[in-house]
PDB file of C-alpha atoms and ligand atoms in Angstrom:
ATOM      1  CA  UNK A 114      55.031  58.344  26.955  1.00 45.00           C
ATOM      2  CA  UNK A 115      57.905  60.064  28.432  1.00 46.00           C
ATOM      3  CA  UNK A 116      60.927  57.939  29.747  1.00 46.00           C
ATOM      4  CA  UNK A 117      61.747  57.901  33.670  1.00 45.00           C
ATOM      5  CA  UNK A 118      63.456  60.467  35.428  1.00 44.00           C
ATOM      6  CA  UNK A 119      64.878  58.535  38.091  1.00 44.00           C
ATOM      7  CA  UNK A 120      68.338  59.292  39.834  1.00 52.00           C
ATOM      8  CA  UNK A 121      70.212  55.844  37.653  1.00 54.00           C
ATOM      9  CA  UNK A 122      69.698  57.893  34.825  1.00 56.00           C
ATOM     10  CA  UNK A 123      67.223  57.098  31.307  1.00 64.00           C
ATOM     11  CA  UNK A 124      66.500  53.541  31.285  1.00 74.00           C
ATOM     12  CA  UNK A 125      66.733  51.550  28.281  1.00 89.00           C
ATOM     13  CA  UNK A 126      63.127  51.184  26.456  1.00 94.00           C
ATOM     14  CA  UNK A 127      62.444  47.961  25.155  1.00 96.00           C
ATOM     15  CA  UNK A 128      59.073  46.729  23.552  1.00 96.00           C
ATOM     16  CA  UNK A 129      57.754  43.531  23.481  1.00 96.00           C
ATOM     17  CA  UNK A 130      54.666  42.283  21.860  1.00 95.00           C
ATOM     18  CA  UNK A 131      52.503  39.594  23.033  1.00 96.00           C
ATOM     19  CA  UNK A 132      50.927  38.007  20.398  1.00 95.00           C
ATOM     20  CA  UNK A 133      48.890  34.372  20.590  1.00 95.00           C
ATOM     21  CA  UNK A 134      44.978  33.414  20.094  1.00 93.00           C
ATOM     22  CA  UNK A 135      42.003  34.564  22.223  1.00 91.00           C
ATOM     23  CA  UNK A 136      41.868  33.176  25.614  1.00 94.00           C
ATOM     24  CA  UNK A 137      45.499  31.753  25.586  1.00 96.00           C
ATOM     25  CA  UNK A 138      46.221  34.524  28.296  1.00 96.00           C
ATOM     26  CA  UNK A 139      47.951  37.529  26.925  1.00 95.00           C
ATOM     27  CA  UNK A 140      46.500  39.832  29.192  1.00 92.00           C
ATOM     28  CA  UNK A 141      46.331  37.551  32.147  1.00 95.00           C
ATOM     29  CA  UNK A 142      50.356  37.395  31.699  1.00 96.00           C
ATOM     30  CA  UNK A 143      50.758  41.046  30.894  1.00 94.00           C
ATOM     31  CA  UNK A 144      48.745  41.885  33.803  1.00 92.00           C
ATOM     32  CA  UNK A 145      51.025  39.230  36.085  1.00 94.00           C
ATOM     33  CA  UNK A 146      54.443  40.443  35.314  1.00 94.00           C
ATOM     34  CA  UNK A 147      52.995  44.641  35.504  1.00 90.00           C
ATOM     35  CA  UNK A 148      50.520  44.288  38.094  1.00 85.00           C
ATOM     36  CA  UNK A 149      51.231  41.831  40.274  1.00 78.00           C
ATOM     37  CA  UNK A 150      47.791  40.402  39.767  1.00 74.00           C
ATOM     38  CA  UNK A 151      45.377  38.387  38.142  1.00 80.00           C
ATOM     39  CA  UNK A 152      42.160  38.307  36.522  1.00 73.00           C
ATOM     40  CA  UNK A 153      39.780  35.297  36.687  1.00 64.00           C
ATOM     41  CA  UNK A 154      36.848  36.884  34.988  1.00 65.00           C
ATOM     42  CA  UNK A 155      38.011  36.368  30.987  1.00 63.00           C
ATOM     43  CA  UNK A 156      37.501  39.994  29.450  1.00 64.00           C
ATOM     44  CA  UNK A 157      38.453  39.963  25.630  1.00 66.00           C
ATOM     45  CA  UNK A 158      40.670  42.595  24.854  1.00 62.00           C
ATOM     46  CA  UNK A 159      39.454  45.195  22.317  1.00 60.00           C
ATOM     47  CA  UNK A 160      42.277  46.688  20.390  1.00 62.00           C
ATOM     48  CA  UNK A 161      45.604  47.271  22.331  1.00 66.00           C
ATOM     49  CA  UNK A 162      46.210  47.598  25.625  1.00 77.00           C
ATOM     50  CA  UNK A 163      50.373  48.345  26.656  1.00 79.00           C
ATOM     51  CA  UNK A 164      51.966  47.876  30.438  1.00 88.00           C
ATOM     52  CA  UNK A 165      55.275  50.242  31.270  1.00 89.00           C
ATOM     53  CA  UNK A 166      57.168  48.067  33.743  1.00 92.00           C
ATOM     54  CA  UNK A 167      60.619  49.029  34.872  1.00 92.00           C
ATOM     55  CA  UNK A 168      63.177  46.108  36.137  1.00 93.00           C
ATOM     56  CA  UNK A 169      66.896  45.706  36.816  1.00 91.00           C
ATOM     57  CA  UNK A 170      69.036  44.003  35.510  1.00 92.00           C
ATOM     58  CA  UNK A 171      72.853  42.631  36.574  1.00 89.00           C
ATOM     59  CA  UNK A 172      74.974  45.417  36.363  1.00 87.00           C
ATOM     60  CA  UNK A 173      72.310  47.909  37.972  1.00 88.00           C
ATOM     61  CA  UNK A 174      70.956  48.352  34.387  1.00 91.00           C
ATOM     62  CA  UNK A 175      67.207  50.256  34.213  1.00 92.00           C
ATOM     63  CA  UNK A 176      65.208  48.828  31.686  1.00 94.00           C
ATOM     64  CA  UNK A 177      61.509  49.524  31.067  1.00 93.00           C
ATOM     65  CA  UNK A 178      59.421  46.898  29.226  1.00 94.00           C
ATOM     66  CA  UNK A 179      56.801  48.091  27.443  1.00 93.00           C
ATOM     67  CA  UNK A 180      54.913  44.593  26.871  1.00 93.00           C
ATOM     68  CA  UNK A 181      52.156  45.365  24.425  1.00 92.00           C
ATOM     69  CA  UNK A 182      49.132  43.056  24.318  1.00 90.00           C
ATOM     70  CA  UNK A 183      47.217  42.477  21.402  1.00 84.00           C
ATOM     71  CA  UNK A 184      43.961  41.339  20.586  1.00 71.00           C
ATOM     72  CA  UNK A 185      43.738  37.810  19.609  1.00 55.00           C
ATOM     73  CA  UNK A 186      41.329  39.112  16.710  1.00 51.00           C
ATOM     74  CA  UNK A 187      43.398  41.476  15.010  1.00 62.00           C
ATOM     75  CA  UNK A 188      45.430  38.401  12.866  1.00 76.00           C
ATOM     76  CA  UNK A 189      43.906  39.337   9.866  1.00 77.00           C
ATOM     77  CA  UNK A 190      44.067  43.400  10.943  1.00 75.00           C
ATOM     78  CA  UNK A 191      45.842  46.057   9.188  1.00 76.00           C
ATOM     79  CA  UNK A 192      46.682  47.358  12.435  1.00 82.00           C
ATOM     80  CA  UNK A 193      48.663  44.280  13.316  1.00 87.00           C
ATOM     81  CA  UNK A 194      51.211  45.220  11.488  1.00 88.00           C
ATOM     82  CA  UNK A 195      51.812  48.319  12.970  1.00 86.00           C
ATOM     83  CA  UNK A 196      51.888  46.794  16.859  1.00 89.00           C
ATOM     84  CA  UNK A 197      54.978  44.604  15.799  1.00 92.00           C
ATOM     85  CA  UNK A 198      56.857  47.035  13.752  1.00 92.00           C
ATOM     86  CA  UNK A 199      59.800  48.194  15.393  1.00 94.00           C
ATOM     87  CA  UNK A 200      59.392  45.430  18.709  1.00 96.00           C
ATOM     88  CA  UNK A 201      62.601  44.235  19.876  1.00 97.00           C
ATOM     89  CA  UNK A 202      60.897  41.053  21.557  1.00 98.00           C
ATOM     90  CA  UNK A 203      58.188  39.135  20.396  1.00 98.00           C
ATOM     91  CA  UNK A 204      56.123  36.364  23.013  1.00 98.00           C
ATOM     92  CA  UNK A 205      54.470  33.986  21.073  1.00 98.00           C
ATOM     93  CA  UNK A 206      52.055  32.745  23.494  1.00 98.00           C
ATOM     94  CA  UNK A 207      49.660  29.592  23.643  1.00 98.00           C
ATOM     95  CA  UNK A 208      48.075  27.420  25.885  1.00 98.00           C
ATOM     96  CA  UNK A 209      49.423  24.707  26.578  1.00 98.00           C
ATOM     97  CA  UNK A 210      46.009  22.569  27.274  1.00 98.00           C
ATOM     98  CA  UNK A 211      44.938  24.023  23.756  1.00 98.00           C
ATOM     99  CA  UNK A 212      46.751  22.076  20.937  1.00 98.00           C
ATOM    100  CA  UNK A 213      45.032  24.368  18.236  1.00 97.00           C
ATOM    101  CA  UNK A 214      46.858  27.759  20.290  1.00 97.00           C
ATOM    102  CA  UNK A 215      50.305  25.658  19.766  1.00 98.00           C
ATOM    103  CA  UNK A 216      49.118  24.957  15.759  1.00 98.00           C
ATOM    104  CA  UNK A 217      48.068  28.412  15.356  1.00 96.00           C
ATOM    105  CA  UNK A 218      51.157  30.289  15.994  1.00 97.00           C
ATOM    106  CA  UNK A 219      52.871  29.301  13.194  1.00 97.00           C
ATOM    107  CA  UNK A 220      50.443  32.213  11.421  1.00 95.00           C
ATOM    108  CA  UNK A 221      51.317  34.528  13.830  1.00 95.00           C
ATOM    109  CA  UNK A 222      54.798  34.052  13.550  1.00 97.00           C
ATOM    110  CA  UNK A 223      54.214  34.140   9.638  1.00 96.00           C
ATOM    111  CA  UNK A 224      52.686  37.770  10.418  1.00 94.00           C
ATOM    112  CA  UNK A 225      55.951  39.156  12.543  1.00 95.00           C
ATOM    113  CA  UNK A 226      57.992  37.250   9.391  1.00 95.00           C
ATOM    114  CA  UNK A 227      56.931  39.518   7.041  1.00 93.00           C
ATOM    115  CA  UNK A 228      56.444  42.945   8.867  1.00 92.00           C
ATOM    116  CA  UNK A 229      60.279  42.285  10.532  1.00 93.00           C
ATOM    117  CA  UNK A 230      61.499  40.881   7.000  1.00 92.00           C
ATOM    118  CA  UNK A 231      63.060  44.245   5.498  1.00 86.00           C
ATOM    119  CA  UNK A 232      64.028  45.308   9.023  1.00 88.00           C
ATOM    120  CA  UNK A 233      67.705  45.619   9.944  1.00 89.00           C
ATOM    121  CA  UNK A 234      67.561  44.249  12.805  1.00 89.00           C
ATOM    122  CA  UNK A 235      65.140  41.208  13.976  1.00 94.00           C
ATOM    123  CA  UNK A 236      63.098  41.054  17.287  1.00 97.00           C
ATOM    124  CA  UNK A 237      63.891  37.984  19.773  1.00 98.00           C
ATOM    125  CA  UNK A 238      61.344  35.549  19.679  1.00 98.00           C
ATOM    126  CA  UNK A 239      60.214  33.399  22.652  1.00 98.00           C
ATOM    127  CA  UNK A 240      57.661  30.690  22.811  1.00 98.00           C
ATOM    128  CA  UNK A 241      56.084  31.058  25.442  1.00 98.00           C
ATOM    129  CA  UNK A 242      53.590  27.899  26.872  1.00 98.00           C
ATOM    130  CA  UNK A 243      51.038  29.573  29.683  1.00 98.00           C
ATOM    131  CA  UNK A 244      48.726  27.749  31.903  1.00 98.00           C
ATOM    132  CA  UNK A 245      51.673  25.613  33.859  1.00 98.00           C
ATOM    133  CA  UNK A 246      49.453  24.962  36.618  1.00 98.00           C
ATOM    134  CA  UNK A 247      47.413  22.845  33.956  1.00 98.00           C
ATOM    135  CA  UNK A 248      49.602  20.185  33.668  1.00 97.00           C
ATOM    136  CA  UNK A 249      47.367  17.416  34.413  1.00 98.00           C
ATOM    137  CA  UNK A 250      45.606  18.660  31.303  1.00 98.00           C
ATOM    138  CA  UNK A 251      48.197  19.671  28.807  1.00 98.00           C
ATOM    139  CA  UNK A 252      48.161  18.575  25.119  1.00 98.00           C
ATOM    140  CA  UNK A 253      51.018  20.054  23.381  1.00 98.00           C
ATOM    141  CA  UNK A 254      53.978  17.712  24.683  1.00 98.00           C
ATOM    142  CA  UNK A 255      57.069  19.537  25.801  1.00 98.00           C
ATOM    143  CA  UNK A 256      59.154  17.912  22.796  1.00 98.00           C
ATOM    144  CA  UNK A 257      56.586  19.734  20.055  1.00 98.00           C
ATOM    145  CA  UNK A 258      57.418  23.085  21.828  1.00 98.00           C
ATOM    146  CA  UNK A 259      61.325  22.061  21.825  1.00 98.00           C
ATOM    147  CA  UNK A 260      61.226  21.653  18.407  1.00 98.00           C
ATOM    148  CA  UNK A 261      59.204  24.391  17.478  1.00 98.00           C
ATOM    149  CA  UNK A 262      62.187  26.371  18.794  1.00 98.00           C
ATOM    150  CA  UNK A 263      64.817  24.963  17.680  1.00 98.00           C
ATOM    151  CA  UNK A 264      63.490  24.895  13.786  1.00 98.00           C
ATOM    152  CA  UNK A 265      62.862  29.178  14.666  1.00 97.00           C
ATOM    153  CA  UNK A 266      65.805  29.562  16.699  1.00 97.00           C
ATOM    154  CA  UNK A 267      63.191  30.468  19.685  1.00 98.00           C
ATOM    155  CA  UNK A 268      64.060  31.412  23.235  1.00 97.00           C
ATOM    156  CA  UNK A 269      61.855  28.833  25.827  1.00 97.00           C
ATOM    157  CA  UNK A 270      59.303  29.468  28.686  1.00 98.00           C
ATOM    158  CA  UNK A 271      56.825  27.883  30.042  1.00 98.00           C
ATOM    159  CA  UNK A 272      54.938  30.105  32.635  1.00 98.00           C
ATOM    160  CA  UNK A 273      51.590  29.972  34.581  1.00 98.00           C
ATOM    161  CA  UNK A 274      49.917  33.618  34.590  1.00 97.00           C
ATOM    162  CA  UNK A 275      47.681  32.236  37.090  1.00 97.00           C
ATOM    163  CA  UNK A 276      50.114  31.158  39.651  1.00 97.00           C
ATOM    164  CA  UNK A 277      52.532  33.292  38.532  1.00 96.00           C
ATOM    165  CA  UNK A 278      54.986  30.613  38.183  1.00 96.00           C
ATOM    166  CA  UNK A 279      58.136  31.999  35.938  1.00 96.00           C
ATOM    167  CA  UNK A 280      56.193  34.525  34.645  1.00 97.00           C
ATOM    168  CA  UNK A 281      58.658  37.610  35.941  1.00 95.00           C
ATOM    169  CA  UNK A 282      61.826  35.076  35.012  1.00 95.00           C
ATOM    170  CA  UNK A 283      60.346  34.846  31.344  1.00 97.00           C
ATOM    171  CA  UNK A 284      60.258  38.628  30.794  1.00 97.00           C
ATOM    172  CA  UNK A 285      63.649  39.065  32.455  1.00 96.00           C
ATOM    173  CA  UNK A 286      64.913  36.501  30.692  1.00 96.00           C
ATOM    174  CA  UNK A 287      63.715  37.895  27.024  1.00 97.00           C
ATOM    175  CA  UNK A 288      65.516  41.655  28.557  1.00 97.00           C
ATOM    176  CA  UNK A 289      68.677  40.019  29.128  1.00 96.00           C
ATOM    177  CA  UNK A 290      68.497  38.010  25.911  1.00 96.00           C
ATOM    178  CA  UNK A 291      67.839  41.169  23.865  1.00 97.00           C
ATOM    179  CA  UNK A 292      70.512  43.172  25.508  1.00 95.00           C
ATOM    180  CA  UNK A 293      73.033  40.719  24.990  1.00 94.00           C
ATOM    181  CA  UNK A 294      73.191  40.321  29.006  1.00 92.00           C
ATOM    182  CA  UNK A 295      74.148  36.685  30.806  1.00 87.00           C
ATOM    183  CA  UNK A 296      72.103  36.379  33.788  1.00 86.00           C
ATOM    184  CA  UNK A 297      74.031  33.687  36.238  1.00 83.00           C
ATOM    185  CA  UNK A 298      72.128  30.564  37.922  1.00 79.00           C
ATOM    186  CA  UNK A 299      71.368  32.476  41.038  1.00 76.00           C
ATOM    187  CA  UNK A 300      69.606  35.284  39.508  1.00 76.00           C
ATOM    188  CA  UNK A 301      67.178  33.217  37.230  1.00 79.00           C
ATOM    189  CA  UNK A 302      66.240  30.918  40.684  1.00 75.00           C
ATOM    190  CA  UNK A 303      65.749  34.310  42.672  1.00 70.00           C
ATOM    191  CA  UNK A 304      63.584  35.365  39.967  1.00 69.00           C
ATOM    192  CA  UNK A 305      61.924  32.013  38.892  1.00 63.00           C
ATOM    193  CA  UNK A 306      58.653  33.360  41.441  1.00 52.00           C
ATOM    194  CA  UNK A 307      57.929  36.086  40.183  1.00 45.00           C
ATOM    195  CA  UNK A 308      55.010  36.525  42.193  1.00 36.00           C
ATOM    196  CA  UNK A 309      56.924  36.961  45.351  1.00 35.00           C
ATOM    197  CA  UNK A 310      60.494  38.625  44.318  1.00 35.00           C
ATOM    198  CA  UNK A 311      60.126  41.549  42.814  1.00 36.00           C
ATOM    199  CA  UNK A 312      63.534  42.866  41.425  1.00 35.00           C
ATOM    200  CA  UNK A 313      62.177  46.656  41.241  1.00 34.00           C
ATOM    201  CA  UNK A 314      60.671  46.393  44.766  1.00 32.00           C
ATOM    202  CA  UNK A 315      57.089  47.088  45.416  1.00 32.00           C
ATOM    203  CA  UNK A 316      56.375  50.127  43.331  1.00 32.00           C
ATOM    204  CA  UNK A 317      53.415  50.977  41.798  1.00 33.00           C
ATOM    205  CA  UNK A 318      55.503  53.930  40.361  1.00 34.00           C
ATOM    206  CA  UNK A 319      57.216  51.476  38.618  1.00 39.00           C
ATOM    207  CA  UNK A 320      53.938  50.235  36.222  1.00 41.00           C
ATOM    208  CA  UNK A 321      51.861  52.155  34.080  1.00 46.00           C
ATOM    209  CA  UNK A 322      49.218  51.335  32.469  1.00 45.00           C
ATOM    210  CA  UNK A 323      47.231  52.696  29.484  1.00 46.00           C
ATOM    211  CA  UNK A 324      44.991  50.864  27.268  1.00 43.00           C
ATOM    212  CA  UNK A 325      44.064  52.592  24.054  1.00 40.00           C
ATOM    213  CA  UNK A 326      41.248  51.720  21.958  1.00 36.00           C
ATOM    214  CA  UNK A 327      41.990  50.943  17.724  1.00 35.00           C
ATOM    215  CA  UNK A 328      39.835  49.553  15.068  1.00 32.00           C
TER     216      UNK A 328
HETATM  217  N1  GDP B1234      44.472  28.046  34.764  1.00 75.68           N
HETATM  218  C1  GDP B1234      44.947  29.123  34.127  1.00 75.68           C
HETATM  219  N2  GDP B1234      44.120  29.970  33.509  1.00 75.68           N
HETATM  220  C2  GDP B1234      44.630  31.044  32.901  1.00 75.68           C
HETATM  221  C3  GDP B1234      46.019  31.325  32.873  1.00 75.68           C
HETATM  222  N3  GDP B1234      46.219  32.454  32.184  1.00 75.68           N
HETATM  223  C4  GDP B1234      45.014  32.876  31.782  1.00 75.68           C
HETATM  224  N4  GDP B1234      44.041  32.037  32.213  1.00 75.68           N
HETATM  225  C5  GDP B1234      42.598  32.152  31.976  1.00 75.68           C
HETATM  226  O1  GDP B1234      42.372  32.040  30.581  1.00 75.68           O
HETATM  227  C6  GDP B1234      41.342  32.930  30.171  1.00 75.68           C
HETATM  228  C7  GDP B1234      41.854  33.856  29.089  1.00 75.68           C
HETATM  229  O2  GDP B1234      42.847  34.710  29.620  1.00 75.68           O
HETATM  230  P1  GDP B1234      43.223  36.105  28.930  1.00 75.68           P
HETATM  231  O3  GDP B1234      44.424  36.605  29.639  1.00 75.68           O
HETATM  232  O4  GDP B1234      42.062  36.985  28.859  1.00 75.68           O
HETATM  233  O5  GDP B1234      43.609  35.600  27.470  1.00 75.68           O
HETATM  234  P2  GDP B1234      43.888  36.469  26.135  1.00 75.68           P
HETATM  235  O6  GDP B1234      42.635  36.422  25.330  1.00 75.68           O
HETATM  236  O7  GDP B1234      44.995  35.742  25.440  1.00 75.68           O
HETATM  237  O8  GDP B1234      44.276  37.837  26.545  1.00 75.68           O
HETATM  238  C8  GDP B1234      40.868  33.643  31.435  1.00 75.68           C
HETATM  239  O9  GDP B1234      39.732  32.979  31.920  1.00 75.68           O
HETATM  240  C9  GDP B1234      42.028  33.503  32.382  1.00 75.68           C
HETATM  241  O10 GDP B1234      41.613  33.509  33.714  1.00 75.68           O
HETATM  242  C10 GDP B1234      46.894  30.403  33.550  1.00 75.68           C
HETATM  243  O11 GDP B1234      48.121  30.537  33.611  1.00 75.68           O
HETATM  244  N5  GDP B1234      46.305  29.312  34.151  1.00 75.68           N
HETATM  245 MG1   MG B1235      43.411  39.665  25.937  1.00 75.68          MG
END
């Protein structure tokens, strides 16, 4: 992977690492906030697959995200361990008409625990609730995710990777957050569709995409 040449100068690489059970929609919101698109058909993701998307933040500041999305099944995988090291974001991600996704991610957040624990400096996490556009048949109530954040010290999203609803907003939001950058009212609203504003304009240039296969 080599950085971008554009005119602005290197951008600043950040990685982020989506991690959550099978079917919760990792890929489905990895896909969203690279791609622009969505995937009914449920394809489960064998090893690692990693999206280079580049955005802008206030200031005219070039960052590329490089979200990775794991496997659901690689928990218990030695190779786990090696996805998070060095991450400066984590996404916890569940489902928010799944109650066992919500339960679950206390072991996945156990996992990042102990490969970040002798690491100067600790990755953001964000809790991230998916599948928005379920309402009508959500079962982890909103306060159960509050709290879940506040006992971690957890940044908050709740997205749809379907709709697209806040998915490009989450992402910019966990950017900012990690670079210590305030983003004002109007630029989280402008950004809250993701779907339809695009901060780094319509470029395919601006998302690569390589999967890579691991055991
Ligand atoms: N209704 C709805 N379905 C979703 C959403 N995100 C993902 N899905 C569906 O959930 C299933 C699993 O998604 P996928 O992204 O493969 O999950 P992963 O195993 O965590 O990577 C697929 O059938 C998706 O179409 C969402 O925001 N809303
Ligand atoms: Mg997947």
């Amino acid at each position: 992977m080599s950085d971008s040449d554009s005119e602005e100068g290197p951008d600043r690489q950040l990685k982020l690492v989506v991690l959550g059970d099978g079917t919760c929609g990792k890929t489905s919101l990895a896909t969203r906030f690279a791609q622009e698109t969505f995937g009914k058909q449920y394809k489960q993701t064998i090893g690692l697959d990693f999206f280079l998307k580049r955005i802008i933040l206030p200031g005219n500041l070039n960052v590329t995200l490089q979200v990775w999305d794991v496997g659901g099944q690689t928990i218990g995988g030695k190779m786990l361990d090696k996805y998070i090291y060095g991450a400066q974001g984590i996404l916890l991600v569940y489902d928010i008409t799944n109650c066992q996704s919500f339960e679950n991610l206390e072991d996945w957040y156990n996992v990042v625990k102990k490969v970040t624990e002798e690491s100067e400096t600790q990755p953001l996490v964000a809790l991230v609730g998916n599948k928005i556009d379920l309402e009508h048949m959500r079962t982890v109530k909103v306060d159960k995710h509050q709290r879940f954040c506040q006992e971690n010290n957890f940044s908050s999203h709740f997205v749809s990777a379907k709709t697209g609803d806040s998915v490009f907003l989450c992402f910019q939001r966990i950017a900012a957050d990690i670079l210590g950058i305030k983003l004002n009212k109007a630029e989280m609203e402008q950004s809250q569709h993701g779907s339809v504003y695009n901060l780094c304009g319509s470029g395919q240039e601006n998302c690569i995409t390589s999967s890579k296969m691991a055991k």
